[in-house]
């Protein structure tokens, strides 16, 4: 039972990595493509969020440094 599950998971991984797409029906390929597109959108959203947060932190640090210099003058 565990071996069958392992084989099934390995087969799915080969399909998702593009190593074995010859046995996949067109409809399933279409579903995989849509799933990949949704995943890419999620990754891009996370990336933009992180960049935005990093930008806010850099701005805050710069603002603090500029104001600290003004106070010391």
Short mmCIF file of C-alpha atoms in Angstrom, two decimals:
data_model
loop_
_atom_site.label_atom_id
_atom_site.label_comp_id
_atom_site.label_asym_id
_atom_site.label_seq_id
_atom_site.Cartn_x
_atom_site.Cartn_y
_atom_site.Cartn_z
CA UNK A 1 0.00 0.00 0.00
CA UNK A 2 2.77 2.44 0.91
CA UNK A 3 4.73 1.47 -2.21
CA UNK A 4 1.72 2.19 -4.41
CA UNK A 5 1.30 5.59 -2.81
CA UNK A 6 5.02 6.31 -3.25
CA UNK A 7 4.85 5.34 -6.94
CA UNK A 8 1.78 7.50 -7.45
CA UNK A 9 3.46 10.48 -5.82
CA UNK A 10 6.65 9.96 -7.84
CA UNK A 11 4.64 9.77 -11.05
CA UNK A 12 2.81 12.97 -10.16
CA UNK A 13 6.10 14.72 -9.38
CA UNK A 14 7.53 13.69 -12.76
CA UNK A 15 4.44 15.05 -14.44
CA UNK A 16 4.56 18.36 -12.56
CA UNK A 17 8.26 18.81 -13.29
CA UNK A 18 7.65 18.08 -16.96
CA UNK A 19 9.74 14.91 -17.02
CA UNK A 20 6.86 12.67 -18.10
CA UNK A 21 4.04 14.46 -19.87
CA UNK A 22 3.51 11.92 -22.65
CA UNK A 23 0.98 9.88 -20.68
CA UNK A 24 -1.06 12.85 -19.49
CA UNK A 25 -4.38 13.48 -21.27
CA UNK A 26 -4.87 16.94 -22.76
CA UNK A 27 -7.53 17.88 -20.22
CA UNK A 28 -5.21 17.08 -17.33
CA UNK A 29 -2.39 19.07 -18.96
CA UNK A 30 -4.76 21.99 -19.18
CA UNK A 31 -5.56 21.66 -15.48
CA UNK A 32 -1.85 21.48 -14.60
CA UNK A 33 -1.20 24.59 -16.67
CA UNK A 34 -3.96 26.50 -14.88
CA UNK A 35 -2.68 25.35 -11.50
CA UNK A 36 0.84 26.50 -12.40
CA UNK A 37 -0.47 29.87 -13.52
CA UNK A 38 -2.30 30.32 -10.21
CA UNK A 39 0.87 29.37 -8.35
CA UNK A 40 2.94 31.88 -10.32
CA UNK A 41 0.42 34.61 -9.49
CA UNK A 42 0.67 33.76 -5.78
CA UNK A 43 4.48 33.83 -5.89
CA UNK A 44 4.49 37.19 -7.69
CA UNK A 45 2.04 38.64 -5.16
CA UNK A 46 4.27 37.51 -2.29
CA UNK A 47 7.31 38.94 -4.04
CA UNK A 48 5.64 42.31 -4.53
CA UNK A 49 4.49 42.32 -0.91
CA UNK A 50 8.02 41.58 0.32
CA UNK A 51 9.52 44.22 -1.96
CA UNK A 52 6.98 46.71 -0.71
CA UNK A 53 7.74 45.90 2.92
CA UNK A 54 11.48 46.11 2.29
CA UNK A 55 10.96 49.43 0.53
CA UNK A 56 8.99 50.75 3.49
CA UNK A 57 11.72 49.64 5.90
CA UNK A 58 14.43 51.26 3.78
CA UNK A 59 12.41 54.47 3.58
CA UNK A 60 11.85 54.48 7.35
CA UNK A 61 15.55 53.88 7.99
CA UNK A 62 16.53 56.63 5.57
CA UNK A 63 13.96 58.99 7.09
CA UNK A 64 15.31 58.25 10.58
CA UNK A 65 18.92 58.80 9.46
CA UNK A 66 18.06 62.10 7.74
CA UNK A 67 16.13 63.35 10.77
CA UNK A 68 18.89 62.23 13.15
CA UNK A 69 21.43 64.20 11.15
CA UNK A 70 19.18 67.28 11.21
CA UNK A 71 18.83 67.04 15.00
CA UNK A 72 22.57 66.79 15.50
CA UNK A 73 23.23 69.91 13.45
#
